Short mmCIF file of C-alpha atoms in Angstrom, two decimals:
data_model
loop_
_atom_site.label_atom_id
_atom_site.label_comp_id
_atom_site.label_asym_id
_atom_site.label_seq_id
_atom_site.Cartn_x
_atom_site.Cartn_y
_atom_site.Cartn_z
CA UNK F 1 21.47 -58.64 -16.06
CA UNK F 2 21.14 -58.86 -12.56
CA UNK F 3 25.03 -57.86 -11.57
CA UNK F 4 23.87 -54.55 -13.40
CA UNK F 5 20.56 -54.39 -11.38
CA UNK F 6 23.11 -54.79 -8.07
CA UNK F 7 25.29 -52.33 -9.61
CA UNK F 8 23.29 -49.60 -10.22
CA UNK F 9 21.35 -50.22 -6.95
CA UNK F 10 24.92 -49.66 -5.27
CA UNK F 11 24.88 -46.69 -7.12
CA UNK F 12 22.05 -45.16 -6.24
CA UNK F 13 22.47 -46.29 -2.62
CA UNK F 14 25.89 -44.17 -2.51
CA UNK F 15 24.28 -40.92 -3.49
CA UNK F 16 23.65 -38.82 -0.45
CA UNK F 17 20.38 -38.14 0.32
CA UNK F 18 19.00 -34.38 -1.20
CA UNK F 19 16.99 -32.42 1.26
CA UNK F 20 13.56 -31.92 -0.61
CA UNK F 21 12.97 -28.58 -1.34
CA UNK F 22 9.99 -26.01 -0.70
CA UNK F 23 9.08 -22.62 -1.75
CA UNK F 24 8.85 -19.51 0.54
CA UNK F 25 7.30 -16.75 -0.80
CA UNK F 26 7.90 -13.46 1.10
CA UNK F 27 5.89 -10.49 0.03
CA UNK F 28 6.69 -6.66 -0.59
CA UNK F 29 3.94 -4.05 -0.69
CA UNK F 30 5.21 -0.42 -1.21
CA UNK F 31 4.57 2.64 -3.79
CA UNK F 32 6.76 1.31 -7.07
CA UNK F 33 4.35 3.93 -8.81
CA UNK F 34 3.21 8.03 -8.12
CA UNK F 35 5.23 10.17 -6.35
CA UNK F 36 6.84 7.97 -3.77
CA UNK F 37 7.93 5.18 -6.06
CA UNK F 38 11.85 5.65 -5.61
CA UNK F 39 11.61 4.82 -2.27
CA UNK F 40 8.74 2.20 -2.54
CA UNK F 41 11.71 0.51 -4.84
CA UNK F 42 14.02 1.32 -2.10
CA UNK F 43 11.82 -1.18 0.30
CA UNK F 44 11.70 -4.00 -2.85
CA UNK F 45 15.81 -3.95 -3.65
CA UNK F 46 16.39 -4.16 -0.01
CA UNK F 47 14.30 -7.20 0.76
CA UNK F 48 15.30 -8.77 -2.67
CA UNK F 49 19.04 -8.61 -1.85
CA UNK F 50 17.83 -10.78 1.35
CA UNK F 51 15.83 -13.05 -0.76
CA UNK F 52 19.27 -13.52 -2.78
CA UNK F 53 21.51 -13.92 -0.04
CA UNK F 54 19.25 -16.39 1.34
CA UNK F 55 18.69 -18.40 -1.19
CA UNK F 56 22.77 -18.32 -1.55
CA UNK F 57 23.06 -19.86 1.76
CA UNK F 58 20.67 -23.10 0.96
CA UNK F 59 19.06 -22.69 4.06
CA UNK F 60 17.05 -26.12 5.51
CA UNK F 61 14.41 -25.73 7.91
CA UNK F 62 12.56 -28.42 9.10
CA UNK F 63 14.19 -30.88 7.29
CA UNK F 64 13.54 -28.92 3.37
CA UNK F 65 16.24 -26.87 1.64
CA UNK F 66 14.54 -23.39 1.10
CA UNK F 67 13.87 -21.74 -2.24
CA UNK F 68 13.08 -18.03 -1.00
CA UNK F 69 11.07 -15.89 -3.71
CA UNK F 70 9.82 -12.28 -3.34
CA UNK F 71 6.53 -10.92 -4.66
CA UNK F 72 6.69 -7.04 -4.92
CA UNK F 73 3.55 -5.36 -5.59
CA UNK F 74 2.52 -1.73 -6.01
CA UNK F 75 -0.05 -0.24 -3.56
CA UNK F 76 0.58 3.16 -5.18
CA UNK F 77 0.92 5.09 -1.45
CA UNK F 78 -2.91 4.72 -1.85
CA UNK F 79 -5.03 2.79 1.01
CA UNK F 80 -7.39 1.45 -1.22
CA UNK F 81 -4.51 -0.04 -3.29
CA UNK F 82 -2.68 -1.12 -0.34
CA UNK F 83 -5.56 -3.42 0.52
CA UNK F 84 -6.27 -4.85 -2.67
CA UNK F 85 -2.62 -5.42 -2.64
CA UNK F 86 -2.74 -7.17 0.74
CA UNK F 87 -5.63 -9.62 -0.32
CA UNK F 88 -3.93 -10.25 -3.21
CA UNK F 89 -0.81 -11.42 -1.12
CA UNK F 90 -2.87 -13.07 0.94
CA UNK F 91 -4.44 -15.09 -1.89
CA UNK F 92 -0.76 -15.70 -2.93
CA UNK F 93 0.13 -17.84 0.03
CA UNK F 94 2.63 -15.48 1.19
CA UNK F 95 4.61 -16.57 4.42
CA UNK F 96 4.96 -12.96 5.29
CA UNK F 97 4.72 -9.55 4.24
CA UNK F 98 7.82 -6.37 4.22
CA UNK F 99 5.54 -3.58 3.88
CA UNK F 100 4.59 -0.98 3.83
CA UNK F 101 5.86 2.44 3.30
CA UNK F 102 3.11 4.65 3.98
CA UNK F 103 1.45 4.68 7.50
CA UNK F 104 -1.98 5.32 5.72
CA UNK F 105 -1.65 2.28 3.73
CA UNK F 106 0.08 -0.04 6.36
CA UNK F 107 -2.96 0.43 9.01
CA UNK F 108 -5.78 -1.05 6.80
CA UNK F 109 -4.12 -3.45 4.64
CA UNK F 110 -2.71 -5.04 8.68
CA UNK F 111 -6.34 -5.73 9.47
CA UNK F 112 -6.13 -8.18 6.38
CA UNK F 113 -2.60 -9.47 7.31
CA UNK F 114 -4.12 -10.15 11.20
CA UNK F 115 -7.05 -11.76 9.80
CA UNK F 116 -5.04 -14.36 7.67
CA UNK F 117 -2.61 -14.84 10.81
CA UNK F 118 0.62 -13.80 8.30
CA UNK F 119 3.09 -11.63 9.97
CA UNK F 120 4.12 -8.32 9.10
CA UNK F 121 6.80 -5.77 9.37
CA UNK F 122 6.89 -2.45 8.76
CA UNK F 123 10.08 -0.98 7.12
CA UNK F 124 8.81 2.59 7.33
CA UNK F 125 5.05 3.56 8.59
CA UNK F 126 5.37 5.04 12.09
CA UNK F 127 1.94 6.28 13.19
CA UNK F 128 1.38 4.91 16.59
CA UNK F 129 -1.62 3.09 16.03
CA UNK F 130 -0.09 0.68 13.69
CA UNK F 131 0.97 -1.29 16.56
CA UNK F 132 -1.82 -0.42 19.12
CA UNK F 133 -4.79 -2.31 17.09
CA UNK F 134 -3.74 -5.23 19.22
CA UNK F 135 -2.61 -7.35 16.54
CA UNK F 136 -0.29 -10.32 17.13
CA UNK F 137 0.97 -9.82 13.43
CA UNK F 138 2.13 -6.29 13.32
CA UNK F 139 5.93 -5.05 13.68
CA UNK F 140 8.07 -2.58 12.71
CA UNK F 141 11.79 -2.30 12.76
CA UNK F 142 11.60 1.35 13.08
CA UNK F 143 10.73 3.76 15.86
CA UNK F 144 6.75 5.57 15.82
CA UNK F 145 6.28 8.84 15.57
CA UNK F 146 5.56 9.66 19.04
CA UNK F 147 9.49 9.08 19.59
CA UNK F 148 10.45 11.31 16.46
CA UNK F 149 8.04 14.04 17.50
CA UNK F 150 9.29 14.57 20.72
CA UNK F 151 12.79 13.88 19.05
CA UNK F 152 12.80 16.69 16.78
CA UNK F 153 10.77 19.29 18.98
CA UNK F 154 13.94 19.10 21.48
CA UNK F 155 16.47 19.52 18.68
CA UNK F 156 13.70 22.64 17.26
CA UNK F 157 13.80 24.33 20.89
CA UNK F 158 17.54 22.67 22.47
CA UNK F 159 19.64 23.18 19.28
CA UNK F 160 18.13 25.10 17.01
CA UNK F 161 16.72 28.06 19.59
CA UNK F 162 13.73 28.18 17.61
CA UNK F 163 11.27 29.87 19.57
CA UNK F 164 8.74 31.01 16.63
CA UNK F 165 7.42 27.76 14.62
CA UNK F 166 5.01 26.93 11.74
CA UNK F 167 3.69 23.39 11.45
CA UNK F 168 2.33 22.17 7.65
CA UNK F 169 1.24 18.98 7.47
CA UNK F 170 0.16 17.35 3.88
CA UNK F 171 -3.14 15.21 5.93
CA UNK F 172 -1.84 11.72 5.25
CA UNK F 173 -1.40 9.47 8.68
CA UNK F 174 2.05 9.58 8.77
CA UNK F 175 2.58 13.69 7.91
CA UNK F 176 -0.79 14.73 9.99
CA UNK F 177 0.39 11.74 12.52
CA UNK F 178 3.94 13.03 13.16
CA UNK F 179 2.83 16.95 12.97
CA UNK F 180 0.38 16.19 15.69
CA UNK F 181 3.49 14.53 17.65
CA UNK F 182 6.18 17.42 16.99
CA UNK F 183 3.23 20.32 17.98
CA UNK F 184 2.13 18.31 20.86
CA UNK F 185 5.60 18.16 22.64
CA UNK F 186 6.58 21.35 21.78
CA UNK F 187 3.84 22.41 23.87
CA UNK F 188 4.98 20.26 26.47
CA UNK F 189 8.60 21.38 26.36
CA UNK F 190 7.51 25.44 26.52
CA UNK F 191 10.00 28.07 25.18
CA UNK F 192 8.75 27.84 21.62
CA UNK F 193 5.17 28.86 20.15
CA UNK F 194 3.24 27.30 17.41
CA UNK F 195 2.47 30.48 15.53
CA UNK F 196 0.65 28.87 12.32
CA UNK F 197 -0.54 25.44 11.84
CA UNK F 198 -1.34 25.08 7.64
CA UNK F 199 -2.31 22.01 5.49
CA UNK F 200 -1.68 21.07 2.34
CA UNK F 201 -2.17 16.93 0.38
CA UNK F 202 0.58 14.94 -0.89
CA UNK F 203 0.20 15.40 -4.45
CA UNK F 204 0.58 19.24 -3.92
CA UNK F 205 2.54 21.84 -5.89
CA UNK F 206 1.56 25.30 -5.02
CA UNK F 207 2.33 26.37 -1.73
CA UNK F 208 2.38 30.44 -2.57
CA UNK F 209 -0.77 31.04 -0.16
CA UNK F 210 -0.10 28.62 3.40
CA UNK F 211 3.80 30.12 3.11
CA UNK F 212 2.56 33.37 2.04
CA UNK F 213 0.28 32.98 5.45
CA UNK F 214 3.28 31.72 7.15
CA UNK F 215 5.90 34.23 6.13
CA UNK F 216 3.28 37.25 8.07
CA UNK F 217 3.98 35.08 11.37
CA UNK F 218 7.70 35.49 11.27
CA UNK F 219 8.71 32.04 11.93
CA UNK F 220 12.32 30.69 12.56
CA UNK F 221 11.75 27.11 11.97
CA UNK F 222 9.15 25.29 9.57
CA UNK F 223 8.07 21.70 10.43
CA UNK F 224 6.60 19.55 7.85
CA UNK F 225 4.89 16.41 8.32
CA UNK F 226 5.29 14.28 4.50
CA UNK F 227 7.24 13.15 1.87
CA UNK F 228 10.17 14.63 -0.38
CA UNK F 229 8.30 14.89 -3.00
CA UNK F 230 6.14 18.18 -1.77
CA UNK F 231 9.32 18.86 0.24
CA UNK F 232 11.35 19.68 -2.38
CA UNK F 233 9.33 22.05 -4.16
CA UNK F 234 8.17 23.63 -1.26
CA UNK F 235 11.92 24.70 -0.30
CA UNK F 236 11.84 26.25 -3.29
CA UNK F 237 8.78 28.47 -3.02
CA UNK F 238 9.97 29.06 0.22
CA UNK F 239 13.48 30.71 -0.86
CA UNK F 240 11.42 32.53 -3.95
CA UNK F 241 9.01 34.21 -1.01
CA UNK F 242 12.35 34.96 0.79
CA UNK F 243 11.27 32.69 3.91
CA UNK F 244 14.52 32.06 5.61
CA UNK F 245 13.22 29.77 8.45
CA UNK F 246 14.69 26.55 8.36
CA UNK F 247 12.97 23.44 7.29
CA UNK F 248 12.28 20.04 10.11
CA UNK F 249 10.89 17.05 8.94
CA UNK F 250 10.70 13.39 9.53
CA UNK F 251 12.17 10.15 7.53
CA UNK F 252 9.77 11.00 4.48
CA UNK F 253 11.65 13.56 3.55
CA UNK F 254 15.04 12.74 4.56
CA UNK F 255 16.02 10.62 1.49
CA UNK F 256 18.93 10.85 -1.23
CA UNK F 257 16.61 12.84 -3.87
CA UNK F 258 15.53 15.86 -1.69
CA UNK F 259 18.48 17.64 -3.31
CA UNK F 260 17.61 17.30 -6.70
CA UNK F 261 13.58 18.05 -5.74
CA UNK F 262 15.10 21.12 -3.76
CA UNK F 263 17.74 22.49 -6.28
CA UNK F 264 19.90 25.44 -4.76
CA UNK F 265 17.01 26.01 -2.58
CA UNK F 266 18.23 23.27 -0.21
CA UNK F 267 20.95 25.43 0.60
CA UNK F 268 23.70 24.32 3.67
CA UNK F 269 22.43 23.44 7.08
CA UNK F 270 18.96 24.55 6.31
CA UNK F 271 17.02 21.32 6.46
CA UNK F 272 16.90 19.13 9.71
CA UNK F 273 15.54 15.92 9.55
CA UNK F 274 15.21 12.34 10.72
CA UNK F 275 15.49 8.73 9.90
CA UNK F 276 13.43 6.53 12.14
CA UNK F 277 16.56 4.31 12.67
CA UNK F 278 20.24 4.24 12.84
CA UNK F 279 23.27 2.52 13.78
CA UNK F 280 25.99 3.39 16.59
CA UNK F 281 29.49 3.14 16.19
CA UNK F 282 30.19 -0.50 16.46
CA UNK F 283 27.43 -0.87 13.73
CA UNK F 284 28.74 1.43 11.60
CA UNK F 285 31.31 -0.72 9.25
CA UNK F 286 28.25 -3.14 8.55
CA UNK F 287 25.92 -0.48 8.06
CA UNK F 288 28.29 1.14 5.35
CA UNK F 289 29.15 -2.52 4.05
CA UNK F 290 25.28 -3.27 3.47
CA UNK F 291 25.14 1.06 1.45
CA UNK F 292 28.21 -0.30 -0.54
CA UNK F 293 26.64 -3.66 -1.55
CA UNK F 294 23.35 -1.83 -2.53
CA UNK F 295 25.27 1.10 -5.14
CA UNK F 296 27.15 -1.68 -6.57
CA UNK F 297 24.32 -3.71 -7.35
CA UNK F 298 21.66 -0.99 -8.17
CA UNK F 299 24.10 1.77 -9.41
CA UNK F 300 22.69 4.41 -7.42
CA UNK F 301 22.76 4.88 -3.58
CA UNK F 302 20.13 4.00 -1.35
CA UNK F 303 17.18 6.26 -0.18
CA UNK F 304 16.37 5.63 3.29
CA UNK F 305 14.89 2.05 3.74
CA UNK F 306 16.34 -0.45 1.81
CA UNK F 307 18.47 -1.65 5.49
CA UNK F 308 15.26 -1.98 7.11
CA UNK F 309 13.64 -3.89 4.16
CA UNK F 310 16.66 -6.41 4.30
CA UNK F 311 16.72 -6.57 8.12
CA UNK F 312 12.97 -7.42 7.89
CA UNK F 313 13.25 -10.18 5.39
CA UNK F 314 16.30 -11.59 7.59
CA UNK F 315 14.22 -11.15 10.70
CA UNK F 316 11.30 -13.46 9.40
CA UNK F 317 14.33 -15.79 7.96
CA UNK F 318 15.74 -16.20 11.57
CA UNK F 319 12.16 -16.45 13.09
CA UNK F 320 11.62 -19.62 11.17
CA UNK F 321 14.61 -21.16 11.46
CA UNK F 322 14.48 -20.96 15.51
CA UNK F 323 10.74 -22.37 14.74
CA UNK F 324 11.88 -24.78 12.41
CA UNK F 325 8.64 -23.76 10.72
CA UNK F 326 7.54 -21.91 7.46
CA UNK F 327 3.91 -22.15 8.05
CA UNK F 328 2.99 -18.24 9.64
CA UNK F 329 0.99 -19.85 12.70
CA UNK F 330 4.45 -22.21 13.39
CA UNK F 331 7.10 -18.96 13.45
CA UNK F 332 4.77 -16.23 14.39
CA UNK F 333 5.51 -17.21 18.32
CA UNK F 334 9.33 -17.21 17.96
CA UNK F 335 9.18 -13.63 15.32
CA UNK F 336 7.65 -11.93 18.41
CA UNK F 337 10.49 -13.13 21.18
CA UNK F 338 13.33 -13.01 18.41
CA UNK F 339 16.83 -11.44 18.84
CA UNK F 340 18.29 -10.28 16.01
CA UNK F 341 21.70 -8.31 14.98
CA UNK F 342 20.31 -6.36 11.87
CA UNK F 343 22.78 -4.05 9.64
CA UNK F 344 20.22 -1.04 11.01
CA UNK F 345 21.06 -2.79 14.52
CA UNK F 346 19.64 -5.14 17.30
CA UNK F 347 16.38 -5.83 16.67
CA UNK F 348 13.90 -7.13 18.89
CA UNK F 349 10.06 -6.40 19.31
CA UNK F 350 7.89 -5.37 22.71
CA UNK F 351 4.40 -6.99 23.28
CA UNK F 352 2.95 -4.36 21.17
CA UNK F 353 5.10 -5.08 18.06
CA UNK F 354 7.57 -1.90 18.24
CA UNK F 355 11.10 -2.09 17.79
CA UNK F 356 12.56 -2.14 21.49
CA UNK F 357 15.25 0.80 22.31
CA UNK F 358 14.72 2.40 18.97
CA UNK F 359 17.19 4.78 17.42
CA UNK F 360 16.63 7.82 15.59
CA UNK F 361 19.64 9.45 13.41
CA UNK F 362 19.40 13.15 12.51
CA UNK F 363 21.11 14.51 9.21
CA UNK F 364 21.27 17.77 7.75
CA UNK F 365 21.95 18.71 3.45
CA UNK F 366 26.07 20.01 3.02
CA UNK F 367 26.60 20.94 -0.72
CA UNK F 368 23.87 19.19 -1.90
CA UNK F 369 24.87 15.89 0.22
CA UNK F 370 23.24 14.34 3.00
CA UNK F 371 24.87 14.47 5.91
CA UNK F 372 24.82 12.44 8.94
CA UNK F 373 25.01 14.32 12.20
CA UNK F 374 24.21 12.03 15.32
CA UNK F 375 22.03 9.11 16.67
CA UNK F 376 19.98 9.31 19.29
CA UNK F 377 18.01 6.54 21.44
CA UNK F 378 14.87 7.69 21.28
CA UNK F 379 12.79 8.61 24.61
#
């Protein structure tokens, strides 16, 4: 009896030692329901192919293998959701938070976010004030719309020659938010008027009377601050009222689904837009890598910010593991000094929480394809 006791005690003491294990839960707040959902679901598959690839790795920080988990939740594009979705992360123990889409739901569900101390990053909202609330927990890994206003009003004037332009906005932070921007430095540029400034709401369909108002002012270009989703349909009332102004917008509407919102009414070269991001050349192969990657595990292609989703999951990743800390108070120092080589690019924040020498990438629609045409650094 005892020779087995020594036995199996030799046994035991020859097994290497496993690293105990704890649970990270990262959450994802974006619109998986209402009109916005496909690109709400863009933000989840993009921070769950992190999650994965994490987990993959059997990464240990301080001393415990990680078991990364993501909690999606809907807030619906809706800032009453969004904040019953950000107490309900908060509740959850989350570590941190990729979210969310919408500026108008990223502003008040931060205040809860700041208030429990977990950090946050923005994959998408852009309205200035995100970051200017003063809170140590707010980031985003894309530019603000003060850079894409003043952006897209020199490509309106510079490239374009457009010296007649409408503005419709649809009165949600980020469309009223980045109108507001684009007007403002057109202004400031000169050479171009602001002949007719309309609204409309993001759940709108009928457009006949503000383009009916707008076609009487003659425009050459039409900016439009929202989403895809009243976009699309307004391209086509647009073309049926025989409008032939071209159409500018901002990252809301420059996903992979305008086309079939817009039908033949997107026609070639007629829509300008811009993603609050992009890669240069050297990033480009990784970039494309990470789009491949995505198709082949989703079967479709990805909208617009499924890279910045992942990059913001990674981001918190390498945050903790230079803090060799999970706890939010523990890697919230090192997530605001971090240095990171994203697939959207280098990311690192300023003291306000924006993305330091952001990029902006303008595309246009060729036969029904979106179509890169440069990156700029925006200024």
């Amino acid at each position: 009896m005892r020779s087995f006791v020594l036995s199996l005690s030799s046994i035991l003491f020859a097994i290497p030692l496993v690293h105990a294990q704890t649970e990270v839960r990262i959450g994802s707040a974006s619109p998986l329901s209402g009109p916005g959902a496909h690109l709400g679901k863009d933000i989840e598959n993009g921070a769950r192919m992190a999650v994965d690839e994490l987990n993959a790795k059997g990464i240990v920080i301080g001393g415990k293998k990680i078991a990364w988990v993501l909690q999606p939740e809907d807030d619906g594009s809706d800032p009453k959701m969004g904040t019953a979705v950000a107490q309900k992360l908060v509740d959850a123990g989350v570590a941190a938070v990729v979210g969310h889409l919408n500026s108008g739901t990223t502003v008040p569900a931060s205040k809860l976010y700041a208030s429990a101390g977990i950090p946050q990053i923005s994959p998408a909202a852009t309205t200035p004030l995100y970051t200017r609330q003063g809170y140590k927990t707010a980031f985003r890994v894309v530019a603000n719309d003060q850079l894409i206003g003043r952006a897209l009003a020199r490509q309106a004037i510079g490239t374009l020659k457009a010296r007649r332009i409408a503005v419709i906005d649809d009165r949600t932070a980020f469309g009223q938010g980045l109108a507001d921007e684009f007007a403002r430095a057109v202004k400031a540029a000169g050479g171009a008027a602001i002949v007719s400034r309309q609204f409309t709401h993001d759940k709108a369909t009928d457009f006949s009377a503000i383009l009916t108002q707008i076609r009487a002012q003659r425009p050459d270009l039409i900016f439009y601050g929202g989403m895809d989703a009243v976009a699309g349909p307004m391209l086509k009332q647009m073309k049926a009222l025989g409008l032939q102004a071209r159409l500018v917008a901002g990252d809301g509407v420059c996903s992979e689904k305008l086309p079939e919102l817009a039908g033949d009414a997107l026609g070639e070269d007629k829509v300008l837009c811009a993603v609050a991001g992009g890669v240069d050349q050297a990033g480009e192969a990784a970039f494309a890598a990470f789009g491949e990657r995505y198709r082949q595990r989703y079967g479709y292609p990805l909208q617009t910010y499924a890279p910045y989703a992942y990059d913001a999951v990674m981001v918190f990743a390498a945050a903790m593991q230079a803090a060799q800390s999970t706890a939010p108070a523990g890697f919230l120092p090192a997530l605001a000094k971090v240095r990171h080589e994203g697939v959207t690019g280098p990311i690192a924040f300023d003291a306000r929480g924006d993305l330091r020498d952001a990029a902006l990438t303008l595309y246009t629609y060729r036969k029904g394809k979106k179509t890169r045409l440069q990156v700029l650094r925006a200024q």
